[in-house]
Short mmCIF file of the C-alpha atoms (twelve columns), coordinates in Angstrom:
data_MODEL
# 
_entry.id   MODEL 
# 
loop_
_atom_site.group_PDB 
_atom_site.id 
_atom_site.type_symbol 
_atom_site.label_atom_id 
_atom_site.label_alt_id 
_atom_site.label_comp_id 
_atom_site.label_asym_id 
_atom_site.label_seq_id 
_atom_site.Cartn_x 
_atom_site.Cartn_y 
_atom_site.Cartn_z 
_atom_site.pdbx_PDB_model_num 
ATOM 1   C CA . MET A 1   1.264   20.563  -14.389 1 
ATOM 2   C CA . LYS A 2   3.877   19.154  -12.002 1 
ATOM 3   C CA . LYS A 3   4.222   15.601  -11.643 1 
ATOM 4   C CA . ILE A 4   5.501   13.660  -8.641  1 
ATOM 5   C CA . ARG A 5   8.465   11.739  -9.209  1 
ATOM 6   C CA . TRP A 6   8.581   8.427   -7.371  1 
ATOM 7   C CA . GLY A 7   10.894  5.943   -6.323  1 
ATOM 8   C CA . ILE A 8   10.120  2.442   -5.026  1 
ATOM 9   C CA . LEU A 9   12.297  0.602   -2.440  1 
ATOM 10  C CA . GLY A 10  12.258  -3.269  -2.943  1 
ATOM 11  C CA . ALA A 11  10.902  -5.735  -5.580  1 
ATOM 12  C CA . ALA A 12  8.007   -6.833  -3.265  1 
ATOM 13  C CA . ARG A 13  5.026   -8.873  -4.777  1 
ATOM 14  C CA . VAL A 14  2.711   -5.873  -3.875  1 
ATOM 15  C CA . ASN A 15  4.470   -3.989  -6.680  1 
ATOM 16  C CA . GLU A 16  2.347   -5.988  -9.197  1 
ATOM 17  C CA . ARG A 17  -0.472  -3.648  -8.084  1 
ATOM 18  C CA . LEU A 18  1.358   -0.464  -6.911  1 
ATOM 19  C CA . LEU A 19  4.039   -0.290  -9.620  1 
ATOM 20  C CA . PRO A 20  1.551   0.193   -12.440 1 
ATOM 21  C CA . ALA A 21  -0.527  2.712   -10.279 1 
ATOM 22  C CA . ILE A 22  2.410   4.857   -9.655  1 
ATOM 23  C CA . ALA A 23  3.778   4.549   -13.308 1 
ATOM 24  C CA . ASN A 24  0.317   5.326   -14.862 1 
ATOM 25  C CA . SER A 25  -0.878  8.197   -12.677 1 
ATOM 26  C CA . PRO A 26  -1.699  11.389  -14.444 1 
ATOM 27  C CA . PHE A 27  -0.107  13.134  -11.517 1 
ATOM 28  C CA . GLY A 28  3.070   11.247  -11.243 1 
ATOM 29  C CA . ASP A 29  6.008   9.352   -12.838 1 
ATOM 30  C CA . LEU A 30  7.814   6.330   -11.670 1 
ATOM 31  C CA . PHE A 31  11.527  7.575   -11.765 1 
ATOM 32  C CA . ALA A 32  13.454  4.512   -10.120 1 
ATOM 33  C CA . ILE A 33  13.349  1.361   -8.234  1 
ATOM 34  C CA . GLY A 34  15.982  -0.006  -5.928  1 
ATOM 35  C CA . SER A 35  16.538  -3.250  -4.390  1 
ATOM 36  C CA . ARG A 36  19.351  -4.944  -2.378  1 
ATOM 37  C CA . ARG A 37  19.136  -8.097  -4.480  1 
ATOM 38  C CA . ALA A 38  21.255  -7.882  -7.593  1 
ATOM 39  C CA . ASN A 39  19.040  -7.274  -10.709 1 
ATOM 40  C CA . ALA A 40  15.772  -7.572  -8.779  1 
ATOM 41  C CA . ALA A 41  14.752  -3.970  -9.521  1 
ATOM 42  C CA . GLU A 42  15.312  -4.548  -13.187 1 
ATOM 43  C CA . GLU A 43  13.308  -7.737  -12.998 1 
ATOM 44  C CA . CYS A 44  10.470  -6.219  -11.067 1 
ATOM 45  C CA . LEU A 45  10.113  -3.463  -13.721 1 
ATOM 46  C CA . GLU A 46  10.358  -6.030  -16.584 1 
ATOM 47  C CA . LYS A 47  7.585   -8.110  -15.035 1 
ATOM 48  C CA . TYR A 48  5.143   -5.446  -14.030 1 
ATOM 49  C CA . GLN A 49  5.829   -2.514  -16.386 1 
ATOM 50  C CA . PRO A 50  8.079   -3.781  -19.345 1 
ATOM 51  C CA . ASN A 51  7.132   -0.757  -21.640 1 
ATOM 52  C CA . LEU A 52  9.210   1.472   -19.115 1 
ATOM 53  C CA . LYS A 53  12.294  -0.665  -19.457 1 
ATOM 54  C CA . GLY A 54  15.185  1.823   -20.129 1 
ATOM 55  C CA . LYS A 55  13.090  4.809   -19.025 1 
ATOM 56  C CA . VAL A 56  13.060  3.947   -15.322 1 
ATOM 57  C CA . LYS A 57  16.320  3.898   -13.268 1 
ATOM 58  C CA . THR A 58  17.132  0.711   -11.542 1 
ATOM 59  C CA . PHE A 59  19.472  0.359   -8.652  1 
ATOM 60  C CA . ASN A 60  21.109  -2.370  -6.711  1 
ATOM 61  C CA . SER A 61  20.642  -0.496  -3.236  1 
ATOM 62  C CA . LEU A 62  17.945  1.264   -1.492  1 
ATOM 63  C CA . ASP A 63  20.041  4.542   -0.457  1 
ATOM 64  C CA . GLU A 64  20.541  5.252   -4.044  1 
ATOM 65  C CA . VAL A 65  16.716  5.851   -4.494  1 
ATOM 66  C CA . ILE A 66  16.382  7.593   -0.950  1 
ATOM 67  C CA . TYR A 67  19.003  10.086  -1.689  1 
ATOM 68  C CA . HIS A 68  18.494  10.620  -5.426  1 
ATOM 69  C CA . PRO A 69  18.010  14.497  -5.939  1 
ATOM 70  C CA . ASP A 70  15.329  14.070  -8.551  1 
ATOM 71  C CA . ILE A 71  12.943  11.961  -6.571  1 
ATOM 72  C CA . ASP A 72  10.039  13.481  -4.713  1 
ATOM 73  C CA . ALA A 73  8.231   10.629  -3.130  1 
ATOM 74  C CA . ILE A 74  9.239   7.175   -2.010  1 
ATOM 75  C CA . TYR A 75  6.981   3.922   -1.738  1 
ATOM 76  C CA . ILE A 76  8.210   1.371   0.962   1 
ATOM 77  C CA . PRO A 77  6.896   -2.145  0.588   1 
ATOM 78  C CA . LEU A 78  9.822   -3.759  2.248   1 
ATOM 79  C CA . SER A 79  9.202   -6.459  4.975   1 
ATOM 80  C CA . ASN A 80  7.094   -5.449  8.057   1 
ATOM 81  C CA . GLU A 81  10.078  -4.946  10.280  1 
ATOM 82  C CA . GLU A 82  12.080  -2.938  7.867   1 
ATOM 83  C CA . HIS A 83  10.161  0.088   7.324   1 
ATOM 84  C CA . THR A 84  11.288  2.566   9.947   1 
ATOM 85  C CA . GLU A 85  14.963  3.066   9.056   1 
ATOM 86  C CA . PRO A 86  14.366  3.796   5.400   1 
ATOM 87  C CA . ALA A 87  11.232  5.974   6.083   1 
ATOM 88  C CA . LEU A 88  13.067  8.280   8.318   1 
ATOM 89  C CA . LYS A 89  16.096  8.606   5.961   1 
ATOM 90  C CA . ALA A 90  13.655  9.394   3.143   1 
ATOM 91  C CA . VAL A 91  11.531  11.811  5.400   1 
ATOM 92  C CA . ASN A 92  14.810  13.678  6.666   1 
ATOM 93  C CA . ASN A 93  15.965  13.937  3.147   1 
ATOM 94  C CA . LYS A 94  12.589  15.775  2.583   1 
ATOM 95  C CA . LYS A 95  10.917  12.896  0.366   1 
ATOM 96  C CA . HIS A 96  7.142   12.374  0.641   1 
ATOM 97  C CA . VAL A 97  6.508   8.745   1.813   1 
ATOM 98  C CA . LEU A 98  3.809   6.113   1.418   1 
ATOM 99  C CA . ILE A 99  4.663   3.154   3.656   1 
ATOM 100 C CA . GLU A 100 2.820   -0.128  3.040   1 
ATOM 101 C CA . LYS A 101 1.001   -1.547  6.107   1 
ATOM 102 C CA . PRO A 102 2.106   -1.916  8.790   1 
ATOM 103 C CA . ILE A 103 3.872   1.420   9.130   1 
ATOM 104 C CA . THR A 104 6.043   0.191   11.703  1 
ATOM 105 C CA . LEU A 105 6.088   -2.570  14.415  1 
ATOM 106 C CA . HIS A 106 6.308   -0.020  17.369  1 
ATOM 107 C CA . SER A 107 4.164   3.194   18.132  1 
ATOM 108 C CA . LYS A 108 7.484   4.876   19.294  1 
ATOM 109 C CA . GLU A 109 8.629   4.554   15.760  1 
ATOM 110 C CA . VAL A 110 5.447   5.857   14.408  1 
ATOM 111 C CA . LYS A 111 5.858   8.913   16.731  1 
ATOM 112 C CA . ALA A 112 9.586   9.313   15.450  1 
ATOM 113 C CA . ILE A 113 8.390   9.364   11.759  1 
ATOM 114 C CA . GLN A 114 5.491   11.850  12.610  1 
ATOM 115 C CA . GLU A 115 7.902   14.231  14.319  1 
ATOM 116 C CA . ALA A 116 10.375  14.042  11.376  1 
ATOM 117 C CA . ALA A 117 7.492   14.447  8.901   1 
ATOM 118 C CA . GLU A 118 6.293   17.744  10.499  1 
ATOM 119 C CA . LYS A 119 9.821   18.910  10.927  1 
ATOM 120 C CA . ASN A 120 10.591  18.527  7.280   1 
ATOM 121 C CA . HIS A 121 7.180   19.481  5.901   1 
ATOM 122 C CA . VAL A 122 6.476   16.384  4.062   1 
ATOM 123 C CA . LYS A 123 3.524   14.013  3.515   1 
ATOM 124 C CA . VAL A 124 3.448   10.592  5.022   1 
ATOM 125 C CA . MET A 125 0.759   7.991   4.937   1 
ATOM 126 C CA . GLU A 126 0.190   4.373   5.615   1 
ATOM 127 C CA . GLY A 127 -0.967  2.280   2.613   1 
ATOM 128 C CA . PHE A 128 -4.266  1.048   3.358   1 
ATOM 129 C CA . MET A 129 -5.602  1.001   -0.155  1 
ATOM 130 C CA . TYR A 130 -9.305  -0.124  0.739   1 
ATOM 131 C CA . VAL A 131 -10.249 3.075   2.058   1 
ATOM 132 C CA . PHE A 132 -9.861  4.844   -1.379  1 
ATOM 133 C CA . HIS A 133 -12.444 2.322   -2.900  1 
ATOM 134 C CA . PRO A 134 -16.005 3.809   -3.347  1 
ATOM 135 C CA . GLN A 135 -17.232 1.006   -1.471  1 
ATOM 136 C CA . PHE A 136 -15.573 2.363   1.887   1 
ATOM 137 C CA . ASP A 137 -16.940 5.709   1.140   1 
ATOM 138 C CA . ARG A 138 -20.419 4.051   0.945   1 
ATOM 139 C CA . VAL A 139 -19.860 2.181   4.234   1 
ATOM 140 C CA . LYS A 140 -18.912 5.437   6.029   1 
ATOM 141 C CA . GLU A 141 -22.022 7.058   4.636   1 
ATOM 142 C CA . ILE A 142 -24.176 4.474   5.912   1 
ATOM 143 C CA . ILE A 143 -22.755 4.563   9.370   1 
ATOM 144 C CA . SER A 144 -23.078 8.492   9.428   1 
ATOM 145 C CA . SER A 145 -26.423 8.449   8.143   1 
ATOM 146 C CA . GLY A 146 -27.938 6.797   11.049  1 
ATOM 147 C CA . LEU A 147 -29.477 3.901   9.142   1 
ATOM 148 C CA . LEU A 148 -27.718 1.381   11.546  1 
ATOM 149 C CA . GLY A 149 -28.517 3.317   14.703  1 
ATOM 150 C CA . ASP A 150 -25.641 3.367   17.350  1 
ATOM 151 C CA . VAL A 151 -22.879 1.096   15.989  1 
ATOM 152 C CA . GLN A 152 -22.359 -1.383  18.932  1 
ATOM 153 C CA . TYR A 153 -20.474 -4.290  17.402  1 
ATOM 154 C CA . VAL A 154 -18.240 -5.025  14.578  1 
ATOM 155 C CA . HIS A 155 -16.721 -8.232  13.451  1 
ATOM 156 C CA . SER A 156 -13.652 -8.229  11.079  1 
ATOM 157 C CA . MET A 157 -12.538 -11.592 9.277   1 
ATOM 158 C CA . PHE A 158 -9.404  -11.844 7.130   1 
ATOM 159 C CA . SER A 159 -7.839  -15.007 6.098   1 
ATOM 160 C CA . PHE A 160 -6.305  -17.297 3.625   1 
ATOM 161 C CA . PRO A 161 -4.547  -20.671 3.567   1 
ATOM 162 C CA . ILE A 162 -0.766  -19.706 3.333   1 
ATOM 163 C CA . GLN A 163 1.034   -21.610 0.585   1 
ATOM 164 C CA . PRO A 164 4.772   -22.684 0.622   1 
ATOM 165 C CA . ALA A 165 5.853   -19.828 -1.709  1 
ATOM 166 C CA . ARG A 166 4.673   -17.360 1.104   1 
ATOM 167 C CA . PHE A 167 6.332   -19.082 4.037   1 
ATOM 168 C CA . TYR A 168 8.702   -16.012 4.323   1 
ATOM 169 C CA . ARG A 169 5.849   -14.439 6.008   1 
ATOM 170 C CA . ILE A 170 5.877   -16.965 8.890   1 
ATOM 171 C CA . ASP A 171 9.661   -17.589 9.206   1 
ATOM 172 C CA . ARG A 172 10.140  -15.416 12.337  1 
ATOM 173 C CA . SER A 173 8.349   -14.327 15.587  1 
ATOM 174 C CA . ILE A 174 5.442   -11.926 15.851  1 
ATOM 175 C CA . GLU A 175 7.998   -9.666  17.782  1 
ATOM 176 C CA . ASN A 176 10.188  -9.588  14.713  1 
ATOM 177 C CA . GLY A 177 7.291   -8.978  12.296  1 
ATOM 178 C CA . GLY A 178 6.330   -12.454 11.366  1 
ATOM 179 C CA . GLY A 179 2.890   -14.203 11.327  1 
ATOM 180 C CA . ALA A 180 -0.737  -13.176 10.528  1 
ATOM 181 C CA . LEU A 181 -0.987  -10.346 13.067  1 
ATOM 182 C CA . TRP A 182 1.417   -8.137  11.299  1 
ATOM 183 C CA . ASP A 183 0.526   -9.347  7.747   1 
ATOM 184 C CA . ILE A 184 -3.274  -9.178  7.396   1 
ATOM 185 C CA . GLY A 185 -3.983  -8.108  11.079  1 
ATOM 186 C CA . PRO A 186 -3.439  -4.418  10.207  1 
ATOM 187 C CA . TYR A 187 -6.418  -4.491  7.854   1 
ATOM 188 C CA . ALA A 188 -8.646  -6.503  10.278  1 
ATOM 189 C CA . ILE A 189 -7.984  -3.888  13.047  1 
ATOM 190 C CA . HIS A 190 -8.254  -0.698  10.924  1 
ATOM 191 C CA . THR A 191 -11.542 -1.770  9.387   1 
ATOM 192 C CA . ILE A 192 -12.816 -2.105  12.886  1 
ATOM 193 C CA . ARG A 193 -11.472 1.074   14.105  1 
ATOM 194 C CA . GLN A 194 -12.923 2.930   11.102  1 
ATOM 195 C CA . CYS A 195 -16.522 2.041   12.382  1 
ATOM 196 C CA . PHE A 196 -16.226 3.710   15.785  1 
ATOM 197 C CA . GLU A 197 -15.656 7.278   16.874  1 
ATOM 198 C CA . GLN A 198 -13.352 6.528   19.803  1 
ATOM 199 C CA . ASN A 199 -10.099 4.515   20.094  1 
ATOM 200 C CA . PRO A 200 -9.811  1.223   21.784  1 
ATOM 201 C CA . LEU A 201 -9.768  0.848   25.490  1 
ATOM 202 C CA . SER A 202 -8.553  -2.740  26.145  1 
ATOM 203 C CA . ILE A 203 -7.990  -5.970  24.187  1 
ATOM 204 C CA . VAL A 204 -7.714  -9.713  24.691  1 
ATOM 205 C CA . ALA A 205 -6.305  -12.138 22.093  1 
ATOM 206 C CA . LYS A 206 -5.279  -15.624 21.590  1 
ATOM 207 C CA . SER A 207 -2.970  -17.337 18.902  1 
ATOM 208 C CA . HIS A 208 -1.882  -20.451 17.414  1 
ATOM 209 C CA . LEU A 209 1.766   -20.038 17.025  1 
ATOM 210 C CA . ASN A 210 4.366   -22.017 14.894  1 
ATOM 211 C CA . GLU A 211 7.866   -23.330 15.729  1 
ATOM 212 C CA . HIS A 212 9.139   -19.921 14.969  1 
ATOM 213 C CA . GLY A 213 6.686   -17.968 17.176  1 
ATOM 214 C CA . ALA A 214 4.927   -16.615 14.337  1 
ATOM 215 C CA . ASP A 215 1.085   -16.587 14.693  1 
ATOM 216 C CA . LEU A 216 -0.772  -18.845 12.033  1 
ATOM 217 C CA . THR A 217 -4.245  -17.705 13.614  1 
ATOM 218 C CA . THR A 218 -5.025  -15.075 16.006  1 
ATOM 219 C CA . SER A 219 -8.605  -14.095 17.277  1 
ATOM 220 C CA . GLY A 220 -9.644  -11.647 19.922  1 
ATOM 221 C CA . MET A 221 -11.938 -8.929  21.393  1 
ATOM 222 C CA . ILE A 222 -11.717 -5.129  21.563  1 
ATOM 223 C CA . ASP A 223 -13.600 -3.055  24.034  1 
ATOM 224 C CA . PHE A 224 -14.287 0.459   22.858  1 
ATOM 225 C CA . GLY A 225 -16.330 1.498   26.085  1 
ATOM 226 C CA . ASN A 226 -19.956 2.620   26.062  1 
ATOM 227 C CA . ASN A 227 -21.198 -0.870  25.344  1 
ATOM 228 C CA . ARG A 228 -19.134 -0.887  21.825  1 
ATOM 229 C CA . ARG A 229 -17.045 -3.954  21.107  1 
ATOM 230 C CA . ALA A 230 -15.503 -5.781  18.337  1 
ATOM 231 C CA . GLN A 231 -14.183 -9.282  17.430  1 
ATOM 232 C CA . PHE A 232 -11.394 -9.981  14.897  1 
ATOM 233 C CA . ASP A 233 -10.298 -13.256 13.326  1 
ATOM 234 C CA . ILE A 234 -7.078  -13.528 11.315  1 
ATOM 235 C CA . SER A 235 -5.593  -16.699 9.847   1 
ATOM 236 C CA . PHE A 236 -3.290  -18.264 7.467   1 
ATOM 237 C CA . GLU A 237 -4.957  -21.614 8.123   1 
ATOM 238 C CA . CYS A 238 -8.639  -20.878 7.341   1 
ATOM 239 C CA . VAL A 239 -10.540 -20.519 4.044   1 
ATOM 240 C CA . ARG A 240 -10.029 -17.182 2.212   1 
ATOM 241 C CA . ARG A 241 -12.162 -14.281 3.862   1 
ATOM 242 C CA . SER A 242 -11.951 -10.706 3.567   1 
ATOM 243 C CA . GLN A 243 -15.132 -9.042  5.208   1 
ATOM 244 C CA . PHE A 244 -16.562 -7.315  8.085   1 
ATOM 245 C CA . GLU A 245 -19.946 -6.750  9.595   1 
ATOM 246 C CA . ILE A 246 -21.252 -3.838  11.486  1 
ATOM 247 C CA . PHE A 247 -24.150 -4.174  14.008  1 
ATOM 248 C CA . GLY A 248 -26.178 -1.152  15.188  1 
ATOM 249 C CA . SER A 249 -29.375 -0.657  17.167  1 
ATOM 250 C CA . LYS A 250 -31.512 -0.329  14.100  1 
ATOM 251 C CA . GLY A 251 -29.590 -2.650  11.707  1 
ATOM 252 C CA . LYS A 252 -26.527 -4.252  10.190  1 
ATOM 253 C CA . LEU A 253 -24.142 -3.867  7.209   1 
ATOM 254 C CA . MET A 254 -22.063 -6.724  5.554   1 
ATOM 255 C CA . CYS A 255 -18.997 -5.832  3.625   1 
ATOM 256 C CA . HIS A 256 -18.530 -8.945  1.726   1 
ATOM 257 C CA . THR A 257 -15.103 -8.321  0.142   1 
ATOM 258 C CA . VAL A 258 -12.850 -5.742  1.614   1 
ATOM 259 C CA . TRP A 259 -9.931  -6.190  -0.794  1 
ATOM 260 C CA . GLN A 260 -12.027 -5.809  -3.913  1 
ATOM 261 C CA . HIS A 261 -10.521 -6.660  -7.280  1 
ATOM 262 C CA . GLU A 262 -10.574 -3.643  -9.759  1 
ATOM 263 C CA . ASN A 263 -12.414 -5.976  -12.234 1 
ATOM 264 C CA . ASP A 264 -15.347 -6.752  -9.952  1 
ATOM 265 C CA . GLU A 265 -18.301 -4.694  -8.495  1 
ATOM 266 C CA . ALA A 266 -18.246 -4.640  -4.857  1 
ATOM 267 C CA . LEU A 267 -21.415 -5.815  -2.773  1 
ATOM 268 C CA . LEU A 268 -22.869 -4.599  0.374   1 
ATOM 269 C CA . THR A 269 -25.635 -5.916  2.320   1 
ATOM 270 C CA . LEU A 270 -27.859 -3.710  4.375   1 
ATOM 271 C CA . THR A 271 -30.320 -5.076  6.693   1 
ATOM 272 C CA . THR A 272 -32.722 -2.866  8.741   1 
ATOM 273 C CA . ASP A 273 -35.987 -3.434  10.517  1 
ATOM 274 C CA . ALA A 274 -37.680 -0.949  8.381   1 
ATOM 275 C CA . ASP A 275 -36.624 -2.190  4.884   1 
ATOM 276 C CA . GLY A 276 -35.360 -5.525  5.321   1 
ATOM 277 C CA . VAL A 277 -32.533 -6.854  3.337   1 
ATOM 278 C CA . LYS A 278 -31.174 -4.700  0.503   1 
ATOM 279 C CA . ASN A 279 -28.043 -5.468  -1.669  1 
ATOM 280 C CA . GLU A 280 -26.037 -2.415  -3.005  1 
ATOM 281 C CA . HIS A 281 -23.633 -3.133  -6.109  1 
ATOM 282 C CA . ILE A 282 -20.841 -0.578  -5.795  1 
ATOM 283 C CA . LYS A 283 -19.105 0.311   -9.216  1 
ATOM 284 C CA . LYS A 284 -15.791 -1.162  -10.086 1 
ATOM 285 C CA . ALA A 285 -12.774 0.700   -9.128  1 
ATOM 286 C CA . ASN A 286 -8.879  0.319   -8.754  1 
ATOM 287 C CA . HIS A 287 -8.310  1.430   -5.127  1 
ATOM 288 C CA . PHE A 288 -4.541  1.267   -5.791  1 
ATOM 289 C CA . THR A 289 -4.738  3.647   -8.551  1 
ATOM 290 C CA . LEU A 290 -7.221  5.937   -6.298  1 
ATOM 291 C CA . GLU A 291 -4.624  5.717   -3.462  1 
ATOM 292 C CA . ILE A 292 -1.767  6.923   -5.577  1 
ATOM 293 C CA . ASP A 293 -3.648  9.600   -7.290  1 
ATOM 294 C CA . HIS A 294 -4.809  10.939  -3.893  1 
ATOM 295 C CA . PHE A 295 -1.398  10.872  -2.376  1 
ATOM 296 C CA . ASN A 296 0.058   12.705  -5.540  1 
ATOM 297 C CA . GLN A 297 -2.549  15.313  -5.225  1 
ATOM 298 C CA . CYS A 298 -1.973  15.948  -1.618  1 
ATOM 299 C CA . ILE A 299 1.647   16.679  -2.352  1 
ATOM 300 C CA . ILE A 300 0.878   18.841  -5.266  1 
ATOM 301 C CA . ASN A 301 -1.708  20.913  -3.363  1 
ATOM 302 C CA . ASN A 302 -0.298  20.655  0.089   1 
ATOM 303 C CA . THR A 303 -3.414  19.032  1.467   1 
ATOM 304 C CA . ALA A 304 -3.627  16.431  4.300   1 
ATOM 305 C CA . PRO A 305 -3.706  12.819  3.257   1 
ATOM 306 C CA . LYS A 306 -7.042  10.967  3.986   1 
ATOM 307 C CA . LEU A 307 -5.146  8.568   6.458   1 
ATOM 308 C CA . SER A 308 -3.434  10.639  9.103   1 
ATOM 309 C CA . LEU A 309 -0.342  9.558   11.044  1 
ATOM 310 C CA . ASP A 310 -2.497  9.778   14.231  1 
ATOM 311 C CA . ASP A 311 -4.590  7.181   12.760  1 
ATOM 312 C CA . ALA A 312 -1.430  5.102   11.782  1 
ATOM 313 C CA . LEU A 313 -0.417  5.521   15.371  1 
ATOM 314 C CA . TRP A 314 -3.512  4.138   16.886  1 
ATOM 315 C CA . ASN A 315 -3.439  1.192   14.554  1 
ATOM 316 C CA . THR A 316 0.024   0.252   15.707  1 
ATOM 317 C CA . LYS A 317 -0.761  0.702   19.448  1 
ATOM 318 C CA . THR A 318 -3.737  -1.420  19.021  1 
ATOM 319 C CA . LEU A 319 -1.486  -4.146  17.298  1 
ATOM 320 C CA . GLU A 320 0.819   -3.917  19.946  1 
ATOM 321 C CA . ALA A 321 -1.588  -4.487  22.482  1 
ATOM 322 C CA . ILE A 322 -2.785  -7.611  20.662  1 
ATOM 323 C CA . GLN A 323 0.692   -8.784  20.564  1 
ATOM 324 C CA . SER A 324 1.164   -8.213  24.416  1 
ATOM 325 C CA . SER A 325 -2.153  -9.977  25.202  1 
ATOM 326 C CA . ILE A 326 -1.030  -12.971 23.136  1 
ATOM 327 C CA . LYS A 327 2.122   -13.144 25.223  1 
ATOM 328 C CA . THR A 328 0.460   -12.352 28.713  1 
ATOM 329 C CA . LYS A 329 -2.668  -14.219 27.996  1 
ATOM 330 C CA . THR A 330 -4.656  -11.395 29.758  1 
ATOM 331 C CA . TRP A 331 -6.655  -8.458  28.909  1 
ATOM 332 C CA . VAL A 332 -4.296  -5.443  27.860  1 
ATOM 333 C CA . HIS A 333 -5.434  -1.719  28.400  1 
ATOM 334 C CA . LEU A 334 -4.453  0.993   26.078  1 
# 
């Protein structure tokens, strides 16, 4: 069986989860890591997969990975504002690409990546690992079953108190990719969007900004039309939360932990008028491993990824509208 040979750009902290998932997939192999910081790629490999030291190539640049002839797929976990250029380079060099969220900061750049991917016949996907956990499959199943009735309202909450070691996330303005909006906001918005069958119509949001113009907290409302709406709360100042709740005409569903640890069962609470309150325990699963295995199989079998670039485009459009509303202090129409 053909295995997909992977290259990783950068030594980001998220490699703690993704690097082993790539290296240990039965459908792929980790071929190389590249970082612009001297020795960072080698240190990353030593830290997260030391058994592969000497077997995986390490480079002190990104381009050596992007243009390496033996690499099939590229994973991009660089800073939020740095995704577009290497993604386009990789796609135009006929590499398949998995891009950590947010795929870009601008919808026009998503369109450019989409056009390049179609031209070069490669797969590109935005990295929302949570949708590959069986918990999310169950959430979608409950919505489509009609147990909740018509979904009318969703509330998504993502937060954690940011520590000094993570201040690099808030050292630049929202416009330049800093703050909670572009860090945890993509998850909050994506979970909301998965609960409705239509795209957002309008948005209003308000933020608490720091001295760099990065948002420490952002809250807002989204109008989906037909009396369907949502609220979101994201924060680097609030107690840790990673959850969303769906309300329908017949019941409600609480997802208690969206970013479920692979060693823990997931818990959903379904409440309906007919059956009262019921807790469902979802089996343990590593959604990072499931994400990588899925993307590898899409490449091998030439099938469409679970998350399309149209989905990525609309998530980016929604985040752009939130950013605009923060600045203008008004409702923004999409």
